[in-house]
XYZ file of C-alpha atoms in Angstrom:
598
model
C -5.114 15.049 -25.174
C -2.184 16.363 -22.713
C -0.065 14.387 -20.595
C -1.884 16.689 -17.774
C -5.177 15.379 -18.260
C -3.516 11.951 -16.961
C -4.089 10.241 -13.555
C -2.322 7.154 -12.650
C -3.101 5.700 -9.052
C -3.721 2.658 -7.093
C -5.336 1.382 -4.745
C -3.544 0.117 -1.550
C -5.027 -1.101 1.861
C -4.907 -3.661 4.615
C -6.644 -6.935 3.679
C -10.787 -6.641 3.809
C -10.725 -2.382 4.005
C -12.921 -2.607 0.681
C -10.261 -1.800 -2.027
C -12.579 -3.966 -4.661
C -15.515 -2.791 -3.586
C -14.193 0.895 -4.070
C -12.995 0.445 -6.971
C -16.552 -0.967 -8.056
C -18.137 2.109 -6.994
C -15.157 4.566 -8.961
C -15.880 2.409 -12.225
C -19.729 2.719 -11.575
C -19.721 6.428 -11.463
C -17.040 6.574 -14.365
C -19.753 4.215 -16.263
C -17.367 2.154 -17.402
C -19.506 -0.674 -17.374
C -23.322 -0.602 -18.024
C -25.137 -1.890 -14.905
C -26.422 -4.902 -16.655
C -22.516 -6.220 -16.543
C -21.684 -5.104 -13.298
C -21.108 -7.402 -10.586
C -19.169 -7.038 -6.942
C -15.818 -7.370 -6.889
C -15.426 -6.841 -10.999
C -11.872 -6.560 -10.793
C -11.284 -9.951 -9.281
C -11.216 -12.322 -11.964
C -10.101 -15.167 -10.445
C -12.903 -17.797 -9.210
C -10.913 -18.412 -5.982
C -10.593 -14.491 -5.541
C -14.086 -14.478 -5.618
C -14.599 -17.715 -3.350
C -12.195 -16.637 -0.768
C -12.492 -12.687 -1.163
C -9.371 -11.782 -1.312
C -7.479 -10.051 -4.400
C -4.327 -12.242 -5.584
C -3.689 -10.230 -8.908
C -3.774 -6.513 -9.328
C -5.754 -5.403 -11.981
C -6.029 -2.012 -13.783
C -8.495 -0.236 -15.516
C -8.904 3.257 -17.320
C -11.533 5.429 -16.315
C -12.954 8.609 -18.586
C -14.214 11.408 -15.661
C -15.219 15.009 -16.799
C -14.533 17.664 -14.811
C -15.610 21.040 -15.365
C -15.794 20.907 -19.132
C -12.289 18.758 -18.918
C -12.072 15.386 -20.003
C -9.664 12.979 -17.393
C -8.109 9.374 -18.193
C -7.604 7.850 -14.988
C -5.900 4.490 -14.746
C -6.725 2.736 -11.376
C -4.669 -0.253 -10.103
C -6.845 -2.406 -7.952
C -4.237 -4.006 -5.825
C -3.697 -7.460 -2.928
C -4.014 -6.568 1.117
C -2.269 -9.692 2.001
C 1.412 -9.601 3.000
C 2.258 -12.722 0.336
C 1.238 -10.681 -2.458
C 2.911 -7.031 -1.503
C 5.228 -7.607 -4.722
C 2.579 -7.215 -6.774
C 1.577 -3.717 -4.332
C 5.140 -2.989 -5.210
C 5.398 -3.177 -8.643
C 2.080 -1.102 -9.425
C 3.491 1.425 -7.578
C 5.814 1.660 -10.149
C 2.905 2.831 -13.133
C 1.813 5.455 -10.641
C 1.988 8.225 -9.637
C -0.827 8.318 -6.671
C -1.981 6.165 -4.400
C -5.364 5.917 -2.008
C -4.806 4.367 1.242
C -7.671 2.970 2.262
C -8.339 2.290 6.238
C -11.451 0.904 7.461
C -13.500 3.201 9.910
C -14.549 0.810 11.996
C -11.025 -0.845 12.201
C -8.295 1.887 12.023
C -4.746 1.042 11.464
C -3.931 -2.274 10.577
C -0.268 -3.959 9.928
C -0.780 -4.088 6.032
C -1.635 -0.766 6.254
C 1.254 0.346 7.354
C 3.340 -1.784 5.200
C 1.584 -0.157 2.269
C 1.444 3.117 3.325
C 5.642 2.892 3.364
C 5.880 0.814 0.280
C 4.004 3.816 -1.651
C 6.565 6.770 0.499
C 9.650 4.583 -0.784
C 7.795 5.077 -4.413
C 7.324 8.427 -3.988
C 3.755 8.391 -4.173
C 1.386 10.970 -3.427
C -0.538 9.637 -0.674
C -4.333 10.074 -0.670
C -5.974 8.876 2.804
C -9.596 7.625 2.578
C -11.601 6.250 5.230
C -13.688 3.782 4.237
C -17.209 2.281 5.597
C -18.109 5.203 6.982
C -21.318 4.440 7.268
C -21.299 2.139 9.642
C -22.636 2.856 13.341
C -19.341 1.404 14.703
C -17.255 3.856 12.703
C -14.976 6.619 14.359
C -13.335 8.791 12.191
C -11.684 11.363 14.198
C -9.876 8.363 16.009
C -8.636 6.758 12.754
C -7.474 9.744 11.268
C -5.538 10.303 14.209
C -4.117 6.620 14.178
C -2.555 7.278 10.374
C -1.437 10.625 11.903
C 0.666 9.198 15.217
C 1.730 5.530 13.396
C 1.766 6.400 9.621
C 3.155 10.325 10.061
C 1.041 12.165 6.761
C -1.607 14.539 7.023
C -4.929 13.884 7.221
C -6.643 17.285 7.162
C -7.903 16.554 3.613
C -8.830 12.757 4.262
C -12.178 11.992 2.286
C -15.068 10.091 4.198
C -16.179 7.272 1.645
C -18.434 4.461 2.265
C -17.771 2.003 -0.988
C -20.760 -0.174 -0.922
C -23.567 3.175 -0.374
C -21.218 5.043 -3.040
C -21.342 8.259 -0.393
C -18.457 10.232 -1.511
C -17.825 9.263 -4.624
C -17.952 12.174 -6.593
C -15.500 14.250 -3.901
C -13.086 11.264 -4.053
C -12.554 11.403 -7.919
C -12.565 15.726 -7.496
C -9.513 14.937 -4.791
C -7.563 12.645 -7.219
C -7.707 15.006 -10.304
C -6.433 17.805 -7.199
C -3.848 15.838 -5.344
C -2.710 13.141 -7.499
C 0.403 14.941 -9.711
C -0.016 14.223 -13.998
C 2.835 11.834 -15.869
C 6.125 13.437 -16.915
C 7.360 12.462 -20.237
C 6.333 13.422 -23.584
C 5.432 11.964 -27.224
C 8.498 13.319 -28.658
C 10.841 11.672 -26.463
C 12.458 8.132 -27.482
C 10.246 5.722 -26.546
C 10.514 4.093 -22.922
C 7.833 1.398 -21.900
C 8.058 0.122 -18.292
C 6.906 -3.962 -18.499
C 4.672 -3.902 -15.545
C 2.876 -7.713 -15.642
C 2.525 -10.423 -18.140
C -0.025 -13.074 -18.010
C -0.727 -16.096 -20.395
C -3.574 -16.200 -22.426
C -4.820 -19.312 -24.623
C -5.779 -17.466 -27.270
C -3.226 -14.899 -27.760
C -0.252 -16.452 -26.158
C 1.475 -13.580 -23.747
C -0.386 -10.513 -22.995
C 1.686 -7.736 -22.071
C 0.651 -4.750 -19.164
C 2.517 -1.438 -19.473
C 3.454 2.075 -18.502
C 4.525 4.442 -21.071
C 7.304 6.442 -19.802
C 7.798 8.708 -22.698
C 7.196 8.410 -26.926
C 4.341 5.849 -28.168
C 3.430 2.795 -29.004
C 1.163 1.867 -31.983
C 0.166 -1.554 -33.702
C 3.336 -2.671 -36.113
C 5.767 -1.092 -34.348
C 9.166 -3.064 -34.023
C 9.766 -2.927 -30.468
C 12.884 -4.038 -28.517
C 12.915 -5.554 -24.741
C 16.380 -4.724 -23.170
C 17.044 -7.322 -20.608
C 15.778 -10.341 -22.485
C 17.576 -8.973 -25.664
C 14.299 -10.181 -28.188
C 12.443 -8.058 -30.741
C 8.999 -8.246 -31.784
C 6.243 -6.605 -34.074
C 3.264 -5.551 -32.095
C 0.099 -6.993 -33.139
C -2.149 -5.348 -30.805
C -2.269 -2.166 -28.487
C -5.338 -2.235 -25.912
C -6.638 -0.729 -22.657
C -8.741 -2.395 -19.681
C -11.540 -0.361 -19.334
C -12.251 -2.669 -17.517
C -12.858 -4.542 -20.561
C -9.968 -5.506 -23.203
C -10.420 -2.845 -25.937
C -7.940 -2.363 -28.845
C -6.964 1.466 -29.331
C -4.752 3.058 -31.997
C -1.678 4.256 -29.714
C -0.888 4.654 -26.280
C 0.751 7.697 -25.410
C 3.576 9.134 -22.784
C 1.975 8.701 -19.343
C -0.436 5.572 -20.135
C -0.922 2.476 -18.718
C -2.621 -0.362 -21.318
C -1.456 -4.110 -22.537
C 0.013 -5.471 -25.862
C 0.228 -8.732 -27.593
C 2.999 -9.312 -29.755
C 3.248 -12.937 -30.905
C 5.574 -13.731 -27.269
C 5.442 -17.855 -27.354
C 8.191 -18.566 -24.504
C 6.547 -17.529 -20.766
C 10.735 -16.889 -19.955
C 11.299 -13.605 -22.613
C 8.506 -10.901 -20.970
C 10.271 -10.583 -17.982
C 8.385 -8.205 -15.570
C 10.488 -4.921 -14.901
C 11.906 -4.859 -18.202
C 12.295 -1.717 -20.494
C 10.688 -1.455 -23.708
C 12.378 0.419 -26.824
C 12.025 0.823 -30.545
C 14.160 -1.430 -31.636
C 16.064 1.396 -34.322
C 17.928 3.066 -31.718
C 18.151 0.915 -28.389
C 22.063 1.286 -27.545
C 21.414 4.904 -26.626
C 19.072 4.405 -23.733
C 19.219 3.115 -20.487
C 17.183 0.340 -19.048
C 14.486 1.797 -16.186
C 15.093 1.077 -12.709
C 12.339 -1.912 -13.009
C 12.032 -3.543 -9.414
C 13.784 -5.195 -6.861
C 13.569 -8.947 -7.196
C 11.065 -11.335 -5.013
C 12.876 -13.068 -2.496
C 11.237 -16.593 -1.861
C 11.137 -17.409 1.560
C 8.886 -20.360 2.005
C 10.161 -23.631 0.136
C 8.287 -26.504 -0.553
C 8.289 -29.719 -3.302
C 5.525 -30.178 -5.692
C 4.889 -33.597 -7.355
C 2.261 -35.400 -9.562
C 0.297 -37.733 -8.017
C 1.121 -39.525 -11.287
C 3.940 -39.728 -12.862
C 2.799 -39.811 -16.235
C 1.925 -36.059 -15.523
C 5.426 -34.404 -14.876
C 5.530 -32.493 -18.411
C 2.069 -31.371 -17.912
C 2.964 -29.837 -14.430
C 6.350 -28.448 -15.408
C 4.310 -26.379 -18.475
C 1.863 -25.381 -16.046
C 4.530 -24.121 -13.919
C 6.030 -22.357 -16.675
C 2.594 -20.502 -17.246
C 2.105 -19.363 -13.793
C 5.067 -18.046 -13.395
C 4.390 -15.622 -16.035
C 1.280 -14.751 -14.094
C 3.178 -14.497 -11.149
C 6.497 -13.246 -11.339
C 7.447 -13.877 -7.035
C 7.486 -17.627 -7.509
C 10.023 -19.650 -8.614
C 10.720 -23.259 -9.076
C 13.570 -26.019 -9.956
C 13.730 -29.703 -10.581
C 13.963 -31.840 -7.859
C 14.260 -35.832 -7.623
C 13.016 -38.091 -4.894
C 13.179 -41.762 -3.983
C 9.513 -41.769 -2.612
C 7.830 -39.142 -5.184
C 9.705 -39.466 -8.143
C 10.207 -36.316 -10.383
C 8.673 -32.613 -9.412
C 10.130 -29.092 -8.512
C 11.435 -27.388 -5.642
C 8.908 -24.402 -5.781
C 9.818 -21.064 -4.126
C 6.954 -18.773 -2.608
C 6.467 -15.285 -0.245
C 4.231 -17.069 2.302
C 2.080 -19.735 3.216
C -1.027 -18.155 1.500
C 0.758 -17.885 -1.962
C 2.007 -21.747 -1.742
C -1.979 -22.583 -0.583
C -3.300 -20.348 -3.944
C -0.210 -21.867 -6.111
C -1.548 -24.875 -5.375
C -4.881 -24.589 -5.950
C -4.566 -22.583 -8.882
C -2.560 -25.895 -10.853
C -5.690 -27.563 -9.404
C -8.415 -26.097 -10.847
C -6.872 -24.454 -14.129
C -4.634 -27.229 -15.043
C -6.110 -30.062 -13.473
C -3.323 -31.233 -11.833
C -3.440 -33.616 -8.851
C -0.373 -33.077 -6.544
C 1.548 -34.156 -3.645
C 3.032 -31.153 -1.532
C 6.014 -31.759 0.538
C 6.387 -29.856 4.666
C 6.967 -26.111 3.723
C 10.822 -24.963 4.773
C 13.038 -22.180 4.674
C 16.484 -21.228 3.318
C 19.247 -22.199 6.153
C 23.046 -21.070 5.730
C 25.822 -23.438 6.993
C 29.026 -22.225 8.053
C 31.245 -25.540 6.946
C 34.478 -26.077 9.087
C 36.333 -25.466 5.876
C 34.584 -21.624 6.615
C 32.419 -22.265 2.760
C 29.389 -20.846 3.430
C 26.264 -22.623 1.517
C 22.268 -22.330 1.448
C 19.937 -25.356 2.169
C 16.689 -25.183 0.576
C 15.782 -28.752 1.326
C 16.837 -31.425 3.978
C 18.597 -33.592 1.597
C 21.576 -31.283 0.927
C 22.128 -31.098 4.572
C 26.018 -31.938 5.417
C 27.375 -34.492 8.025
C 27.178 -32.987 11.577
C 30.846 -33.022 11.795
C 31.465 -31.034 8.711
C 29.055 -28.214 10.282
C 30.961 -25.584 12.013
C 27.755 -22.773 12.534
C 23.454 -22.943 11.285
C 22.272 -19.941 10.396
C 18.355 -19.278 10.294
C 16.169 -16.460 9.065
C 15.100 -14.393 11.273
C 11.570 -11.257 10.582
C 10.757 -8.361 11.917
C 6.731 -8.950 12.519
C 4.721 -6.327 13.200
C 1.290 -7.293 15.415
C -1.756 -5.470 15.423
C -4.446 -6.632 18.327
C -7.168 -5.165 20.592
C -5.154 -4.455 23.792
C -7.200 -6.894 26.150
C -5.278 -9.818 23.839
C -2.149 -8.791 24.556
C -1.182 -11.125 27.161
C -2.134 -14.806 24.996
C -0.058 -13.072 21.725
C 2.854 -12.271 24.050
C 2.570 -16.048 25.107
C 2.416 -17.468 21.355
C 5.408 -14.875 20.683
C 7.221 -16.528 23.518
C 6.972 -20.165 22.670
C 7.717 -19.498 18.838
C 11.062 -18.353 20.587
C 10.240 -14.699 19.706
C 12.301 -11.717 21.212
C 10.313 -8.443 22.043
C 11.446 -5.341 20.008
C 8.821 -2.932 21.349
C 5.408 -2.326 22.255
C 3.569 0.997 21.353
C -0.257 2.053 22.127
C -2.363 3.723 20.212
C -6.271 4.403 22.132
C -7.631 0.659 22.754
C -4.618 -1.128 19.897
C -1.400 -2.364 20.384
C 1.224 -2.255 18.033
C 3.642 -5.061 18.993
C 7.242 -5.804 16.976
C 8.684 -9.000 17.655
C 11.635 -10.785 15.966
C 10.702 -14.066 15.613
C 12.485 -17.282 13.860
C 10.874 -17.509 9.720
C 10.766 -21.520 10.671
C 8.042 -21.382 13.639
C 6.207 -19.177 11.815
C 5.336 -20.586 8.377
C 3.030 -23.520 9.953
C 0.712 -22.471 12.127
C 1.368 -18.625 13.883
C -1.180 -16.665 11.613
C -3.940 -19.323 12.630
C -3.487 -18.923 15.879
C -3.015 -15.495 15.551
C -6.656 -14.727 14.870
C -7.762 -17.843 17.322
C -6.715 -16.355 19.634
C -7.405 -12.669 18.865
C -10.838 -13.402 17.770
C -9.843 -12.438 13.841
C -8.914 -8.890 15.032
C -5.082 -9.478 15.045
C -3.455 -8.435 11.970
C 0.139 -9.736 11.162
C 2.789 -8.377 8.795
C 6.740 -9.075 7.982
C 9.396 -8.519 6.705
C 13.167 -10.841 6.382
C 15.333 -9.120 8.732
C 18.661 -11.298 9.388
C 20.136 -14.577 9.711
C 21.274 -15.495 13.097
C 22.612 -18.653 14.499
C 20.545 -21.544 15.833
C 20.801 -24.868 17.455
C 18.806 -26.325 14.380
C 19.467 -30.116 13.574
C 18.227 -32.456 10.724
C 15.785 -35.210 12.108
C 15.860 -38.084 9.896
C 13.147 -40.112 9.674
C 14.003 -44.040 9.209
C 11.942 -47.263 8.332
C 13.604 -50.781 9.004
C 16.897 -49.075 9.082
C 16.483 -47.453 5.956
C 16.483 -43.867 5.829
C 13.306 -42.044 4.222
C 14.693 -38.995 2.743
C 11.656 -36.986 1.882
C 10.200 -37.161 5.644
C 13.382 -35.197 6.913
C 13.073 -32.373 8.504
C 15.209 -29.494 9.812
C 14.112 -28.036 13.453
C 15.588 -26.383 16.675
C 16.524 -29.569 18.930
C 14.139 -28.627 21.691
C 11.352 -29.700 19.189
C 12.993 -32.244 17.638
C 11.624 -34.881 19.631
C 7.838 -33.787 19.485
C 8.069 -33.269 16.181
C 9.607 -36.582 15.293
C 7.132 -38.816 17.758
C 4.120 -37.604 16.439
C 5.585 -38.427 12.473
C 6.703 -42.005 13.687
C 2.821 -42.076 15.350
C 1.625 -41.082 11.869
C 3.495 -43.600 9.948
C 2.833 -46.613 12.280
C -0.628 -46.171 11.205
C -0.596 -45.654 7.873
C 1.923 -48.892 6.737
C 0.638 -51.800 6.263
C 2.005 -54.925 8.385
C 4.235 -57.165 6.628
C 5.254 -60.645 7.652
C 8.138 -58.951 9.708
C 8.280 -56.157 12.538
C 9.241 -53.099 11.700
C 11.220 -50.211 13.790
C 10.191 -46.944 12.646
C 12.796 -43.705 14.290
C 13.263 -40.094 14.059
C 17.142 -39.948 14.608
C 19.563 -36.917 14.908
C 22.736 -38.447 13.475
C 23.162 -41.593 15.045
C 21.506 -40.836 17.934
C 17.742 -42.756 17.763
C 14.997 -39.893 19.594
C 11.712 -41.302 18.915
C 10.682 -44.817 17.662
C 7.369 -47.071 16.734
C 7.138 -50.850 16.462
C 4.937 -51.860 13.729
C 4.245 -55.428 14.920
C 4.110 -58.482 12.381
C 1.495 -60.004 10.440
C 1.344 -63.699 12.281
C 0.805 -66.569 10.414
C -0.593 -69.188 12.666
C 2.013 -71.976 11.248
C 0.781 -74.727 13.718
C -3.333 -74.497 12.920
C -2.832 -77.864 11.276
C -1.610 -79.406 13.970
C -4.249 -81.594 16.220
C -2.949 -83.334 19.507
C 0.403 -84.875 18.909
C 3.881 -84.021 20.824
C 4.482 -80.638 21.669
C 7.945 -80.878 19.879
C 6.196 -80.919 16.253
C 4.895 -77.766 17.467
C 7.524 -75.687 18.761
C 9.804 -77.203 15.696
C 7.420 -75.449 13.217
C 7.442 -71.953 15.463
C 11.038 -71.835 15.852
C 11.555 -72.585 11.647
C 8.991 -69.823 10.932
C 11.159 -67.192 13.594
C 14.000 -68.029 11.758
C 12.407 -67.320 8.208
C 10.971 -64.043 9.842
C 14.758 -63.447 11.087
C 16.162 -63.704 7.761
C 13.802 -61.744 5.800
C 13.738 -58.809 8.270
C 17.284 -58.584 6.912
C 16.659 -58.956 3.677
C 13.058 -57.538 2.826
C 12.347 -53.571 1.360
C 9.335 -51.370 2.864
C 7.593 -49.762 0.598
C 5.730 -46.855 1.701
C 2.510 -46.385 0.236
C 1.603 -43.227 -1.200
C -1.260 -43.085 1.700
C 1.408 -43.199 4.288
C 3.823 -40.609 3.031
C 0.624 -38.275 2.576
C -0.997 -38.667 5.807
C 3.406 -38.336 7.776
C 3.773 -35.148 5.576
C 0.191 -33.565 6.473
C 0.903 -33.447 10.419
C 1.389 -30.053 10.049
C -1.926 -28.751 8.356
């Protein structure tokens, strides 16, 4: 079979526009499956994919559709809506040569639409438009297509009317992509060039290997070279996803499939790496590959117990090969003990990081206030980057603080303009501009990366009613009047409740934490002062009062002086050992201080 019998495409869409469900129906009408193993949403493997119904991975599968008397391989790339996952949108773009952008008929435009729709023009993609759930009473298609005309700027004369769940316009979709959607380049004969696309761990055979031939072959036994990572390897085992694992004899120029070959170490299948035969791999050059996943939510993960550091660190290891956007390093702390300092795109990755080492590694952990990456401008002009509160310098050694700032893009029914304009406002947002499209507004904001990690997207779609979408992208650091807030118990400061925040918060955010603590610790014999302090300046502070002993219960009639001698020994002893006694914070405490922000 020719290289022009190939189609390589994905498919790309805001969150909930029924990519997964599409893709059911294309792999239905492909019969790649027999209906006995069809189920929705085949493509997301994951149980908390299914649960939450949402795609994390992207997942491909190759199609066989015949069309008049020719025989097509299509390889569809099922990929995530959500804005924490659009490096994995990004780096199936790069096995492609297509790509459907699917907009809901009933909802039009949305922000990860748009982000998509220009992740797939930087690729340069051919873009397919498809409205979707057509078949709905509430949809309007001549509106829609004219939103992706004004906001997006391609043509949507040939945009095909599906509805995914019914299966209506099925057959013209597939007729469209075999049309519009240009074949690979690259040929047999060249050297070969194999584009590492993803890696995942599997238990059985250790790393599994998805690729995009870029020219030559690849065939089981083949000594194969990767050229960042510098390792060679035999390959045991050349497959496709149809959307089943199935071994095949060779994958050609212009193919997408996986291979297994006897990787043990999660760190040497790095994902954007080039693929040679190992004979002759000083005359090529390494593909472009991708540009790297910058973290930009920081938080710490540690075992609940410590016997289980090794277990999580391996874990960690493992994921990371799954998901190439997170990183992690070893961190200390007095209260937690050993864990990592874990790197991740948003709040919604950290939430499915962590419930991933949940439920596949059974791992019970503590997670640590989500941050961001702060620059300081020293007075000796060094400029360094803070990941967590402890590095922070002495105030006096601090010449600027620089935080990151995003371009968001907001995407609301225009009769909610006025409470997201408010939100914007308080999260010290600064209005780029506002654009309207029919009944939508399209608002760009720059706001500060710190306000809106916690809580914006929630009350986002409070107050929209779940039709505000939200999108981003880092745009700059600027300075701030950020301070560390340290957190101290009977003088003693507790280094894994500090904070960093801008110091017209500081004090809020440092009452309610001393509120939370003065709860959750147990009286001792002694009182205890508990403060949120910037420097040496004390801005918030709880008095846990002491346990009393009641010293003089033995005491029946007699002079008053026995009495008071006994109360003024035991204020003494409780003098003393308020300078001398340690508070231990119970794990109980620490959990319920660091959990203010859920």
């Amino acid at each position: 079979m020719t290289d022009t019998f190939i189609r390589n495409f994905a498919i790309i869409a805001h969150i909930d526009h029924g990519k997964s469900t599409l893709a059911d129906r294309l792999i239905e009408f492909c019969e790649g499956l027999s209906k006995r193993e069809m189920k929705e949403q085949i493509l997301d493997s994951m149980e908390i994919e299914r649960e939450r119904g949402i795609t994390i991975k992207a997942q491909t599968v190759r199609l066989e559709h015949k069309e008049k008397e020719n025989k097509y391989i299509l390889n569809l790339i099922d990929t995530p809506g959500h804005v924490d996952f659009s490096y994995e949108v990004s780096r199936s773009m790069a096995a492609c040569e297509g790509a459907l952008l699917i907009v809901d008929a009933t909802q039009g435009v949305e922000a990860q639409t748009l982000a998509n729709a220009w992740l797939a023009i930087e690729a340069n993609l051919e873009i397919i438009p498809v409205l979707n759930k057509v078949d709905l009473p509430s949809s309007d298609v001549e509106k829609v297509k004219k939103q992706i005309s004004e906001l997006i700027g391609i043509e949507t004369d040939d945009t095909i009317a599906v509805s995914a769940k019914t299966g209506y316009g099925i057959k013209e979709l597939l007729e469209k992509i075999i049309f519009k959607c240009p074949y690979p380049k690259g040929t047999d004969a060249e050297p070969l060039k194999a584009l590492l696309v993803d890696s995942w761990y599997d238990s059985y055979l250790g790393v599994m290997v998805l690729i995009r031939v870029k020219s030559g072959f690849l065939k089981k036994n083949m000594k194969i070279k990767l050229l960042i990572s510098d390792t060679e390897y035999i390959i045991e085992k050349v497959g496709v996803f149809t959307p089943k694992p199935v071994e095949v004899d060779i994958l050609k120029a212009g193919e997408v499939g996986f291979i297994t070959a006897n990787i043990k170490e999660t760190s040497q299948a790095w994902v954007g790496d080039t693929i040679v035969e190992s004979r002759n791999p000083n005359k090529l050059k390494p593909l472009p590959g991708f540009k790297p996943s910058v973290p930009v939510v920081f938080c710490g993960l540690y075992p609940l117990d410590a016997n289980e550091y090794d277990t999580l660190k391996t874990s960690l290891g493992k994921l990371k090969l799954n998901d190439s956007s997170f990183t992690y390093e070893s961190e200390s702390s007095a209260a937690l003990g050993l864990g990592f300092r874990c790197g991740f795109l948003g709040l919604l990755h950290l939430e499915i990081i962590q419930e991933r080492l949940k439920r596949e590694f059974n791992l019970d952990l503590i997670v640590t206030p989500p941050s961001v990456i702060y620059k300081i401008i020293r007075t000796d002009e060094i400029e360094e980057s803070i990941h967590n509160p402890a590095e922070w310098p002495l105030q006096t050694k601090i010449k600027e603080i620089k935080e990151p700032w995003i371009k968001a893009s907001i995407f609301c029914p225009e009769h909610y303009i006025g409470p997201i304009i408010q939100l914007c406002t308080e999260k010290r947002g600064v209005q780029k501009e506002i654009n309207f499209t029919g009944n939508r507004v399209l608002l760009e904001y720059y706001l500060p990366l710190n306000e809106v990690i916690f809580d914006f997207h929630d009350r986002l779609k409070s107050i929209s009613k779940g039709y505000g979408s939200f999108d981003y992208e880092v745009h700059e650091y600027k300075s701030g009047n950020l301070q560390k807030v340290s957190i101290l118990v009977n003088g003693e400061i507790v280094e894994g409740l500090s904070f960093i925040t801008h110091v017209d918060k500081a004090t809020a955010r440092g009452r309610v934490i001393c509120n939370k603590l003065k709860e959750s610790i147990p009286k001792q014999l002694f009182k205890i002062a508990i403060q949120a302090s910037i420097g040496s300046k004390v801005i918030a502070r709880e008095t846990l009062s002491s346990l009393r002993k009641d010293v003089i219960a033995k005491c029946y009639g007699g002079d008053v002086t026995r009495k008071r001698k006994l109360l003024e020994k035991q204020k003494a002893g409780k003098k003393k050992m308020k300078q001398v006694g340690n508070v231990n914070i119970p794990q109980e405490a620490f959990l319920a201080a660091i959990k203010l922000d859920d």
